[in-house]
Amino acid sequence: MHSKEQINHDDYQKTADWLLSQTKQRPLVGIICGSGLGLLADSLKNPELFPYADIPGFPQSTVQGHAGRLVFGEMKGRSCVCMQGRFHMYEGHSLGKTTFPVRVFKLLGVETLIVTNAAGSLADGYHPGDIMIIKDHVNVPGLAGLNPLTGPNDDKFGPRFPAMSSVYDKGLRCLAMDIVKQMGVAQFVHEGVYAMVGGPNFETVAEAKLLHRLGVDAVGMSTAPEVLVASHCGMRVFGLSLITNKVVRSYDDEEQVNHEGVLEVGKMRSQSLQTLITQLVGRMDMN
Ligand code: 6GU
């Protein structure tokens, strides 16, 4: 399944050219909305909507809580494109399909990618509703070779062996911390390490303990592939996790995580998240 359906530069270009012919927006910022975080796209001014089904070459999304469309519009006067609904590996998409939109963003002219996701927390001191600014990630499928950058390298996008030691832009993380303090919400915002697992099942207790011991603060089923592809093609990356639940790390714990609960917490804190991202987009420096 993950072996090469080959996607060529032309495939990304065709999709990008079609979008550029349909909108006058020329976004420099791309935003990927995670599970239950689609409201973010609704705050764009002068929105132009493109259901994935209408976009030539685009994969189709299948998860509940994901609208499945691109939204072009303005945030603080800056042109943005939002994915309202992303593609996950667990849906059966190849990693090439999962990250297809990121390379299309690049060809649209996007220079900064903002990714959001819903995640379970492993760190002590994190609580449902908290926000984690992603400092770094552990790409669990990637460690085993499930990586969107495998296969022939497209030098037009980036190098064969990209460095990944400073992916989540420090300047943007500092700016976000500044904004968080000004918003008066610093008490529920952390900076931490995100781990991507393949899903679709949530973690066993033993897996949760393993990730915790590895220094992982929050775990989810997305983000790493898109971030790898964005970083590979030279985009500046900023990531946020909304903590929707604590990961069960004890055999005595009776609590069970479920997808509905994950979506519910998304609704609860979506306003703070939206304000944070809007401010960030308004204040980030641009070339
Ligand atoms: Cl507990 N685990 C994973 N893998 N993803 C999640 C989650 C947990 N909670 C929200 N997303």
PDB file of C-alpha atoms and ligand atoms in Angstrom:
ATOM      1  CA  MET A   1       0.000   0.000   0.000  1.00  0.00           C
ATOM      2  CA  HIS A   2       2.786   2.416   0.877  1.00  0.00           C
ATOM      3  CA  SER A   3       4.977   1.296  -1.948  1.00  0.00           C
ATOM      4  CA  LYS A   4       5.306   3.666  -4.779  1.00  0.00           C
ATOM      5  CA  GLU A   5       2.416   4.989  -6.597  1.00  0.00           C
ATOM      6  CA  GLN A   6       4.698   7.552  -8.210  1.00  0.00           C
ATOM      7  CA  ILE A   7       3.536  11.154  -7.926  1.00  0.00           C
ATOM      8  CA  ASN A   8       5.393  13.425 -10.340  1.00  0.00           C
ATOM      9  CA  HIS A   9       6.178  17.121 -10.191  1.00  0.00           C
ATOM     10  CA  ASP A  10       3.616  17.609 -12.970  1.00  0.00           C
ATOM     11  CA  ASP A  11       0.846  16.135 -10.794  1.00  0.00           C
ATOM     12  CA  TYR A  12       1.421  18.725  -8.047  1.00  0.00           C
ATOM     13  CA  GLN A  13       1.838  21.458 -10.649  1.00  0.00           C
ATOM     14  CA  LYS A  14      -1.448  20.639 -12.406  1.00  0.00           C
ATOM     15  CA  THR A  15      -3.378  20.865  -9.146  1.00  0.00           C
ATOM     16  CA  ALA A  16      -1.600  24.100  -8.169  1.00  0.00           C
ATOM     17  CA  ASP A  17      -2.202  25.655 -11.597  1.00  0.00           C
ATOM     18  CA  TRP A  18      -5.905  24.764 -11.433  1.00  0.00           C
ATOM     19  CA  LEU A  19      -6.238  26.389  -8.006  1.00  0.00           C
ATOM     20  CA  LEU A  20      -4.334  29.490  -9.154  1.00  0.00           C
ATOM     21  CA  SER A  21      -6.753  29.768 -12.068  1.00  0.00           C
ATOM     22  CA  GLN A  22      -9.750  29.627  -9.699  1.00  0.00           C
ATOM     23  CA  THR A  23      -8.708  32.201  -7.092  1.00  0.00           C
ATOM     24  CA  LYS A  24      -6.928  35.559  -7.026  1.00  0.00           C
ATOM     25  CA  GLN A  25      -5.504  34.726  -3.587  1.00  0.00           C
ATOM     26  CA  ARG A  26      -1.725  34.154  -3.537  1.00  0.00           C
ATOM     27  CA  PRO A  27      -1.232  32.709  -0.048  1.00  0.00           C
ATOM     28  CA  LEU A  28       2.120  32.834   1.750  1.00  0.00           C
ATOM     29  CA  VAL A  29       0.716  30.951   4.730  1.00  0.00           C
ATOM     30  CA  GLY A  30      -0.776  27.447   4.690  1.00  0.00           C
ATOM     31  CA  ILE A  31      -2.710  26.026   7.628  1.00  0.00           C
ATOM     32  CA  ILE A  32      -3.667  22.391   8.260  1.00  0.00           C
ATOM     33  CA  CYS A  33      -6.610  22.002  10.652  1.00  0.00           C
ATOM     34  CA  GLY A  34      -6.635  18.877  12.819  1.00  0.00           C
ATOM     35  CA  SER A  35      -9.566  16.836  14.146  1.00  0.00           C
ATOM     36  CA  GLY A  36     -12.201  19.149  15.623  1.00  0.00           C
ATOM     37  CA  LEU A  37     -10.129  22.232  14.766  1.00  0.00           C
ATOM     38  CA  GLY A  38     -11.758  23.078  11.468  1.00  0.00           C
ATOM     39  CA  LEU A  39     -13.335  26.221  12.933  1.00  0.00           C
ATOM     40  CA  LEU A  40     -10.031  27.929  12.317  1.00  0.00           C
ATOM     41  CA  ALA A  41     -10.791  28.023   8.601  1.00  0.00           C
ATOM     42  CA  ASP A  42     -14.177  29.604   9.285  1.00  0.00           C
ATOM     43  CA  SER A  43     -12.451  32.729  10.611  1.00  0.00           C
ATOM     44  CA  LEU A  44     -10.870  33.547   7.227  1.00  0.00           C
ATOM     45  CA  LYS A  45     -12.173  36.754   5.626  1.00  0.00           C
ATOM     46  CA  ASN A  46     -13.531  36.650   2.064  1.00  0.00           C
ATOM     47  CA  PRO A  47     -13.419  32.856   2.023  1.00  0.00           C
ATOM     48  CA  GLU A  48     -13.299  30.856  -1.185  1.00  0.00           C
ATOM     49  CA  LEU A  49     -14.150  27.178  -0.704  1.00  0.00           C
ATOM     50  CA  PHE A  50     -12.926  24.218  -2.725  1.00  0.00           C
ATOM     51  CA  PRO A  51     -14.274  20.807  -1.672  1.00  0.00           C
ATOM     52  CA  TYR A  52     -11.511  18.232  -2.147  1.00  0.00           C
ATOM     53  CA  ALA A  53     -13.774  16.312  -4.520  1.00  0.00           C
ATOM     54  CA  ASP A  54     -13.748  19.301  -6.910  1.00  0.00           C
ATOM     55  CA  ILE A  55      -9.962  19.762  -6.987  1.00  0.00           C
ATOM     56  CA  PRO A  56      -8.231  17.871  -9.804  1.00  0.00           C
ATOM     57  CA  GLY A  57      -5.741  15.368  -8.433  1.00  0.00           C
ATOM     58  CA  PHE A  58      -6.669  15.855  -4.775  1.00  0.00           C
ATOM     59  CA  PRO A  59      -7.124  12.911  -2.378  1.00  0.00           C
ATOM     60  CA  GLN A  60     -10.495  12.532  -0.604  1.00  0.00           C
ATOM     61  CA  SER A  61     -10.923  12.705   3.181  1.00  0.00           C
ATOM     62  CA  THR A  62     -12.991  10.153   5.110  1.00  0.00           C
ATOM     63  CA  VAL A  63     -12.833  11.051   8.840  1.00  0.00           C
ATOM     64  CA  GLN A  64     -15.760  12.319  10.854  1.00  0.00           C
ATOM     65  CA  GLY A  65     -15.015  15.859  12.131  1.00  0.00           C
ATOM     66  CA  HIS A  66     -13.164  16.788   8.967  1.00  0.00           C
ATOM     67  CA  ALA A  67     -15.013  18.863   6.396  1.00  0.00           C
ATOM     68  CA  GLY A  68     -12.728  18.040   3.497  1.00  0.00           C
ATOM     69  CA  ARG A  69     -12.133  21.276   1.637  1.00  0.00           C
ATOM     70  CA  LEU A  70      -9.533  23.954   0.982  1.00  0.00           C
ATOM     71  CA  VAL A  71     -10.428  27.434   2.141  1.00  0.00           C
ATOM     72  CA  PHE A  72      -8.611  30.457   0.725  1.00  0.00           C
ATOM     73  CA  GLY A  73      -9.039  33.768   2.510  1.00  0.00           C
ATOM     74  CA  GLU A  74      -7.433  36.474   4.615  1.00  0.00           C
ATOM     75  CA  MET A  75      -6.288  36.432   8.195  1.00  0.00           C
ATOM     76  CA  LYS A  76      -5.250  39.842   9.546  1.00  0.00           C
ATOM     77  CA  GLY A  77      -5.081  40.980   5.932  1.00  0.00           C
ATOM     78  CA  ARG A  78      -2.668  38.196   4.979  1.00  0.00           C
ATOM     79  CA  SER A  79      -3.591  35.709   2.308  1.00  0.00           C
ATOM     80  CA  CYS A  80      -3.866  32.144   3.649  1.00  0.00           C
ATOM     81  CA  VAL A  81      -4.928  28.721   2.462  1.00  0.00           C
ATOM     82  CA  CYS A  82      -6.433  26.303   4.948  1.00  0.00           C
ATOM     83  CA  MET A  83      -6.927  22.548   4.742  1.00  0.00           C
ATOM     84  CA  GLN A  84     -10.187  21.941   6.562  1.00  0.00           C
ATOM     85  CA  GLY A  85      -9.654  18.241   7.062  1.00  0.00           C
ATOM     86  CA  ARG A  86      -6.384  16.397   6.462  1.00  0.00           C
ATOM     87  CA  PHE A  87      -5.430  12.955   5.178  1.00  0.00           C
ATOM     88  CA  HIS A  88      -4.251  10.305   7.607  1.00  0.00           C
ATOM     89  CA  MET A  89      -2.153   7.235   7.073  1.00  0.00           C
ATOM     90  CA  TYR A  90      -4.750   5.167   8.967  1.00  0.00           C
ATOM     91  CA  GLU A  91      -7.375   5.968   6.338  1.00  0.00           C
ATOM     92  CA  GLY A  92      -5.308   3.843   3.994  1.00  0.00           C
ATOM     93  CA  HIS A  93      -3.812   6.782   2.108  1.00  0.00           C
ATOM     94  CA  SER A  94      -0.232   6.395   0.994  1.00  0.00           C
ATOM     95  CA  LEU A  95       2.108   8.925   2.576  1.00  0.00           C
ATOM     96  CA  GLY A  96       2.444  10.471  -0.884  1.00  0.00           C
ATOM     97  CA  LYS A  97      -1.300  11.208  -0.879  1.00  0.00           C
ATOM     98  CA  THR A  98      -1.248  12.301   2.762  1.00  0.00           C
ATOM     99  CA  THR A  99       1.338  14.969   1.990  1.00  0.00           C
ATOM    100  CA  PHE A 100       0.173  15.837  -1.559  1.00  0.00           C
ATOM    101  CA  PRO A 101      -1.422  19.139  -0.433  1.00  0.00           C
ATOM    102  CA  VAL A 102       1.811  20.357   1.181  1.00  0.00           C
ATOM    103  CA  ARG A 103       3.689  20.287  -2.118  1.00  0.00           C
ATOM    104  CA  VAL A 104       0.708  21.897  -3.821  1.00  0.00           C
ATOM    105  CA  PHE A 105       0.908  24.653  -1.169  1.00  0.00           C
ATOM    106  CA  LYS A 106       4.592  25.076  -1.998  1.00  0.00           C
ATOM    107  CA  LEU A 107       3.742  25.556  -5.683  1.00  0.00           C
ATOM    108  CA  LEU A 108       1.040  28.071  -4.738  1.00  0.00           C
ATOM    109  CA  GLY A 109       3.801  30.129  -3.110  1.00  0.00           C
ATOM    110  CA  VAL A 110       3.247  29.161   0.535  1.00  0.00           C
ATOM    111  CA  GLU A 111       6.352  29.829   2.646  1.00  0.00           C
ATOM    112  CA  THR A 112       5.068  29.104   6.148  1.00  0.00           C
ATOM    113  CA  LEU A 113       3.089  26.032   7.174  1.00  0.00           C
ATOM    114  CA  ILE A 114       1.026  25.969  10.375  1.00  0.00           C
ATOM    115  CA  VAL A 115      -0.085  22.496  11.441  1.00  0.00           C
ATOM    116  CA  THR A 116      -2.567  21.674  14.177  1.00  0.00           C
ATOM    117  CA  ASN A 117      -3.686  18.353  15.590  1.00  0.00           C
ATOM    118  CA  ALA A 118      -5.590  16.730  18.421  1.00  0.00           C
ATOM    119  CA  ALA A 119      -3.329  14.718  20.707  1.00  0.00           C
ATOM    120  CA  GLY A 120      -3.321  12.699  23.892  1.00  0.00           C
ATOM    121  CA  SER A 121      -0.942  13.819  26.646  1.00  0.00           C
ATOM    122  CA  LEU A 122       1.744  11.732  28.301  1.00  0.00           C
ATOM    123  CA  ALA A 123       3.503  14.510  30.210  1.00  0.00           C
ATOM    124  CA  ASP A 124       2.572  15.062  33.841  1.00  0.00           C
ATOM    125  CA  GLY A 125       1.112  18.518  34.198  1.00  0.00           C
ATOM    126  CA  TYR A 126      -0.730  18.478  30.860  1.00  0.00           C
ATOM    127  CA  HIS A 127      -4.549  18.452  30.989  1.00  0.00           C
ATOM    128  CA  PRO A 128      -7.361  18.103  28.453  1.00  0.00           C
ATOM    129  CA  GLY A 129      -7.919  21.489  26.848  1.00  0.00           C
ATOM    130  CA  ASP A 130      -4.239  22.483  27.133  1.00  0.00           C
ATOM    131  CA  ILE A 131      -2.326  23.606  24.071  1.00  0.00           C
ATOM    132  CA  MET A 132       1.149  22.294  23.230  1.00  0.00           C
ATOM    133  CA  ILE A 133       3.436  24.276  20.956  1.00  0.00           C
ATOM    134  CA  ILE A 134       5.376  21.565  19.140  1.00  0.00           C
ATOM    135  CA  LYS A 135       9.110  21.885  19.718  1.00  0.00           C
ATOM    136  CA  ASP A 136      10.125  18.652  17.998  1.00  0.00           C
ATOM    137  CA  HIS A 137       8.645  15.321  16.986  1.00  0.00           C
ATOM    138  CA  VAL A 138       9.278  11.584  17.076  1.00  0.00           C
ATOM    139  CA  ASN A 139       8.065  10.085  13.815  1.00  0.00           C
ATOM    140  CA  VAL A 140       7.404   6.501  14.909  1.00  0.00           C
ATOM    141  CA  PRO A 141       6.348   5.157  11.467  1.00  0.00           C
ATOM    142  CA  GLY A 142       9.260   7.119   9.993  1.00  0.00           C
ATOM    143  CA  LEU A 143      11.789   5.335  12.188  1.00  0.00           C
ATOM    144  CA  ALA A 144      10.609   2.115  10.567  1.00  0.00           C
ATOM    145  CA  GLY A 145      10.790   3.483   7.018  1.00  0.00           C
ATOM    146  CA  LEU A 146       7.229   4.708   6.504  1.00  0.00           C
ATOM    147  CA  ASN A 147       8.303   8.122   5.316  1.00  0.00           C
ATOM    148  CA  PRO A 148       6.833  10.308   2.549  1.00  0.00           C
ATOM    149  CA  LEU A 149      10.357  11.183   1.371  1.00  0.00           C
ATOM    150  CA  THR A 150      11.308   7.619   0.439  1.00  0.00           C
ATOM    151  CA  GLY A 151      11.577   6.815  -3.244  1.00  0.00           C
ATOM    152  CA  PRO A 152      13.315   8.856  -5.947  1.00  0.00           C
ATOM    153  CA  ASN A 153      14.112  12.333  -4.634  1.00  0.00           C
ATOM    154  CA  ASP A 154      12.593  15.295  -6.468  1.00  0.00           C
ATOM    155  CA  ASP A 155      15.477  17.788  -6.363  1.00  0.00           C
ATOM    156  CA  LYS A 156      13.097  20.575  -7.435  1.00  0.00           C
ATOM    157  CA  PHE A 157      11.541  20.323  -3.965  1.00  0.00           C
ATOM    158  CA  GLY A 158      14.576  19.641  -1.802  1.00  0.00           C
ATOM    159  CA  PRO A 159      17.669  17.551  -1.024  1.00  0.00           C
ATOM    160  CA  ARG A 160      17.941  13.757  -0.817  1.00  0.00           C
ATOM    161  CA  PHE A 161      19.057  13.812   2.826  1.00  0.00           C
ATOM    162  CA  PRO A 162      17.353  16.729   4.541  1.00  0.00           C
ATOM    163  CA  ALA A 163      18.412  17.738   8.075  1.00  0.00           C
ATOM    164  CA  MET A 164      15.596  17.604  10.624  1.00  0.00           C
ATOM    165  CA  SER A 165      17.333  19.036  13.678  1.00  0.00           C
ATOM    166  CA  SER A 166      15.589  22.421  13.619  1.00  0.00           C
ATOM    167  CA  VAL A 167      12.247  21.876  11.932  1.00  0.00           C
ATOM    168  CA  TYR A 168       9.838  23.771  14.185  1.00  0.00           C
ATOM    169  CA  ASP A 169      10.882  27.395  13.702  1.00  0.00           C
ATOM    170  CA  LYS A 170      12.294  28.924  16.850  1.00  0.00           C
ATOM    171  CA  GLY A 171      11.273  32.470  15.988  1.00  0.00           C
ATOM    172  CA  LEU A 172       7.647  31.453  15.526  1.00  0.00           C
ATOM    173  CA  ARG A 173       7.683  29.438  18.770  1.00  0.00           C
ATOM    174  CA  CYS A 174       8.991  32.483  20.672  1.00  0.00           C
ATOM    175  CA  LEU A 175       6.408  34.735  19.050  1.00  0.00           C
ATOM    176  CA  ALA A 176       3.640  32.261  19.955  1.00  0.00           C
ATOM    177  CA  MET A 177       4.804  32.210  23.588  1.00  0.00           C
ATOM    178  CA  ASP A 178       4.724  36.031  23.608  1.00  0.00           C
ATOM    179  CA  ILE A 179       1.166  36.028  22.257  1.00  0.00           C
ATOM    180  CA  VAL A 180       0.083  33.386  24.757  1.00  0.00           C
ATOM    181  CA  LYS A 181       1.370  35.535  27.648  1.00  0.00           C
ATOM    182  CA  GLN A 182      -0.434  38.596  26.289  1.00  0.00           C
ATOM    183  CA  MET A 183      -3.632  36.556  25.951  1.00  0.00           C
ATOM    184  CA  GLY A 184      -3.294  35.565  29.618  1.00  0.00           C
ATOM    185  CA  VAL A 185      -3.508  31.847  28.833  1.00  0.00           C
ATOM    186  CA  ALA A 186       0.118  30.851  29.543  1.00  0.00           C
ATOM    187  CA  GLN A 187      -1.024  28.573  32.382  1.00  0.00           C
ATOM    188  CA  PHE A 188      -2.480  26.083  29.915  1.00  0.00           C
ATOM    189  CA  VAL A 189       0.092  26.336  27.137  1.00  0.00           C
ATOM    190  CA  HIS A 190       3.228  24.151  27.040  1.00  0.00           C
ATOM    191  CA  GLU A 191       6.074  23.546  24.642  1.00  0.00           C
ATOM    192  CA  GLY A 192       6.786  19.866  24.060  1.00  0.00           C
ATOM    193  CA  VAL A 193       7.596  16.859  21.916  1.00  0.00           C
ATOM    194  CA  TYR A 194       4.911  15.270  19.729  1.00  0.00           C
ATOM    195  CA  ALA A 195       5.020  11.647  18.635  1.00  0.00           C
ATOM    196  CA  MET A 196       3.204  10.396  15.588  1.00  0.00           C
ATOM    197  CA  VAL A 197       1.956   6.814  15.685  1.00  0.00           C
ATOM    198  CA  GLY A 198       0.194   5.129  12.786  1.00  0.00           C
ATOM    199  CA  GLY A 199      -3.181   4.493  14.458  1.00  0.00           C
ATOM    200  CA  PRO A 200      -6.111   3.976  14.052  1.00  0.00           C
ATOM    201  CA  ASN A 201      -6.139   2.373  17.496  1.00  0.00           C
ATOM    202  CA  PHE A 202      -5.188   4.423  20.519  1.00  0.00           C
ATOM    203  CA  GLU A 203      -2.129   3.226  22.488  1.00  0.00           C
ATOM    204  CA  THR A 204      -1.920   0.190  24.714  1.00  0.00           C
ATOM    205  CA  VAL A 205      -0.738   0.913  28.249  1.00  0.00           C
ATOM    206  CA  ALA A 206       2.665  -0.606  27.428  1.00  0.00           C
ATOM    207  CA  GLU A 207       2.989   1.582  24.317  1.00  0.00           C
ATOM    208  CA  ALA A 208       2.024   4.667  26.311  1.00  0.00           C
ATOM    209  CA  LYS A 209       4.679   3.860  28.914  1.00  0.00           C
ATOM    210  CA  LEU A 210       7.245   3.356  26.167  1.00  0.00           C
ATOM    211  CA  LEU A 211       6.518   6.730  24.552  1.00  0.00           C
ATOM    212  CA  HIS A 212       6.556   8.452  27.945  1.00  0.00           C
ATOM    213  CA  ARG A 213       9.979   7.006  28.708  1.00  0.00           C
ATOM    214  CA  LEU A 214      11.221   8.222  25.336  1.00  0.00           C
ATOM    215  CA  GLY A 215      10.490  11.813  26.322  1.00  0.00           C
ATOM    216  CA  VAL A 216       7.275  12.230  24.362  1.00  0.00           C
ATOM    217  CA  ASP A 217       4.812  14.782  25.778  1.00  0.00           C
ATOM    218  CA  ALA A 218       1.862  14.201  23.454  1.00  0.00           C
ATOM    219  CA  VAL A 219       0.871  11.565  20.906  1.00  0.00           C
ATOM    220  CA  GLY A 220      -1.334  11.648  17.832  1.00  0.00           C
ATOM    221  CA  MET A 221      -1.836  10.072  14.417  1.00  0.00           C
ATOM    222  CA  SER A 222      -0.786  12.848  12.019  1.00  0.00           C
ATOM    223  CA  THR A 223       1.443  15.836  11.361  1.00  0.00           C
ATOM    224  CA  ALA A 224       4.907  14.265  11.049  1.00  0.00           C
ATOM    225  CA  PRO A 225       4.530  13.362   7.326  1.00  0.00           C
ATOM    226  CA  GLU A 226       3.268  16.820   6.352  1.00  0.00           C
ATOM    227  CA  VAL A 227       5.978  18.488   8.420  1.00  0.00           C
ATOM    228  CA  LEU A 228       8.719  16.363   6.830  1.00  0.00           C
ATOM    229  CA  VAL A 229       7.570  17.261   3.336  1.00  0.00           C
ATOM    230  CA  ALA A 230       7.200  20.962   4.225  1.00  0.00           C
ATOM    231  CA  SER A 231      10.637  21.100   5.806  1.00  0.00           C
ATOM    232  CA  HIS A 232      12.162  19.204   2.871  1.00  0.00           C
ATOM    233  CA  CYS A 233      10.952  21.887   0.448  1.00  0.00           C
ATOM    234  CA  GLY A 234      12.201  24.731   2.608  1.00  0.00           C
ATOM    235  CA  MET A 235       9.025  25.876   4.325  1.00  0.00           C
ATOM    236  CA  ARG A 236       9.059  27.427   7.782  1.00  0.00           C
ATOM    237  CA  VAL A 237       6.958  25.237  10.089  1.00  0.00           C
ATOM    238  CA  PHE A 238       4.901  25.947  13.197  1.00  0.00           C
ATOM    239  CA  GLY A 239       2.866  23.254  14.982  1.00  0.00           C
ATOM    240  CA  LEU A 240       0.262  23.128  17.743  1.00  0.00           C
ATOM    241  CA  SER A 241      -1.351  20.185  19.503  1.00  0.00           C
ATOM    242  CA  LEU A 242      -4.639  20.534  21.311  1.00  0.00           C
ATOM    243  CA  ILE A 243      -4.563  18.091  24.230  1.00  0.00           C
ATOM    244  CA  THR A 244      -7.911  16.325  24.134  1.00  0.00           C
ATOM    245  CA  ASN A 245      -7.274  13.587  26.695  1.00  0.00           C
ATOM    246  CA  LYS A 246      -4.662  12.039  28.929  1.00  0.00           C
ATOM    247  CA  VAL A 247      -3.173   8.834  27.587  1.00  0.00           C
ATOM    248  CA  VAL A 248      -3.832   5.936  29.956  1.00  0.00           C
ATOM    249  CA  ARG A 249      -0.475   4.932  31.416  1.00  0.00           C
ATOM    250  CA  SER A 250      -1.652   2.700  34.268  1.00  0.00           C
ATOM    251  CA  TYR A 251      -3.444  -0.639  34.345  1.00  0.00           C
ATOM    252  CA  ASP A 252      -5.537   0.687  37.281  1.00  0.00           C
ATOM    253  CA  ASP A 253      -6.966   3.549  35.234  1.00  0.00           C
ATOM    254  CA  GLU A 254     -10.553   2.838  34.137  1.00  0.00           C
ATOM    255  CA  GLU A 255     -10.788   5.763  31.726  1.00  0.00           C
ATOM    256  CA  GLN A 256     -11.016   5.133  27.987  1.00  0.00           C
ATOM    257  CA  VAL A 257     -10.262   7.593  25.224  1.00  0.00           C
ATOM    258  CA  ASN A 258     -12.801   7.947  22.411  1.00  0.00           C
ATOM    259  CA  HIS A 259     -13.042   9.968  19.204  1.00  0.00           C
ATOM    260  CA  GLU A 260     -16.191  11.868  20.278  1.00  0.00           C
ATOM    261  CA  GLY A 261     -14.443  13.123  23.427  1.00  0.00           C
ATOM    262  CA  VAL A 262     -11.532  14.252  21.253  1.00  0.00           C
ATOM    263  CA  LEU A 263     -13.885  16.337  19.071  1.00  0.00           C
ATOM    264  CA  GLU A 264     -15.677  17.790  22.154  1.00  0.00           C
ATOM    265  CA  VAL A 265     -12.472  19.247  23.658  1.00  0.00           C
ATOM    266  CA  GLY A 266     -11.657  20.684  20.236  1.00  0.00           C
ATOM    267  CA  LYS A 267     -14.838  22.749  20.446  1.00  0.00           C
ATOM    268  CA  MET A 268     -14.080  23.844  24.029  1.00  0.00           C
ATOM    269  CA  ARG A 269     -10.687  25.459  23.328  1.00  0.00           C
ATOM    270  CA  SER A 270     -11.036  26.270  19.671  1.00  0.00           C
ATOM    271  CA  GLN A 271     -11.506  29.968  20.445  1.00  0.00           C
ATOM    272  CA  SER A 272      -8.129  30.350  22.213  1.00  0.00           C
ATOM    273  CA  LEU A 273      -6.461  28.314  19.522  1.00  0.00           C
ATOM    274  CA  GLN A 274      -8.023  30.466  16.832  1.00  0.00           C
ATOM    275  CA  THR A 275      -6.939  33.684  18.547  1.00  0.00           C
ATOM    276  CA  LEU A 276      -3.392  32.388  18.961  1.00  0.00           C
ATOM    277  CA  ILE A 277      -3.052  31.440  15.312  1.00  0.00           C
ATOM    278  CA  THR A 278      -4.706  34.616  14.037  1.00  0.00           C
ATOM    279  CA  GLN A 279      -2.326  36.745  16.104  1.00  0.00           C
ATOM    280  CA  LEU A 280       0.625  34.652  14.996  1.00  0.00           C
ATOM    281  CA  VAL A 281      -0.256  35.074  11.325  1.00  0.00           C
ATOM    282  CA  GLY A 282      -0.776  38.807  11.861  1.00  0.00           C
ATOM    283  CA  ARG A 283       2.557  39.306  13.597  1.00  0.00           C
ATOM    284  CA  MET A 284       4.938  36.875  11.881  1.00  0.00           C
ATOM    285  CA  ASP A 285       7.587  38.420   9.649  1.00  0.00           C
ATOM    286  CA  MET A 286       7.245  37.752   5.951  1.00  0.00           C
ATOM    287  CA  ASN A 287       9.739  37.994   3.111  1.00  0.00           C
TER     288      ASN A 287
HETATM  289 CL1  6GU B   1      -4.599   9.103  23.315  1.00  0.00          CL
HETATM  290  N1  6GU B   1      -3.520   8.735  21.029  1.00  0.00           N
HETATM  291  C1  6GU B   1      -3.334   8.990  19.759  1.00  0.00           C
HETATM  292  N2  6GU B   1      -2.494   8.217  19.092  1.00  0.00           N
HETATM  293  N3  6GU B   1      -3.926   9.999  19.110  1.00  0.00           N
HETATM  294  C2  6GU B   1      -4.763  10.769  19.796  1.00  0.00           C
HETATM  295  C3  6GU B   1      -5.009  10.554  21.129  1.00  0.00           C
HETATM  296  C4  6GU B   1      -4.339   9.489  21.722  1.00  0.00           C
HETATM  297  N4  6GU B   1      -5.885  11.485  21.547  1.00  0.00           N
HETATM  298  C5  6GU B   1      -6.167  12.263  20.507  1.00  0.00           C
HETATM  299  N5  6GU B   1      -5.494  11.830  19.442  1.00  0.00           N
END
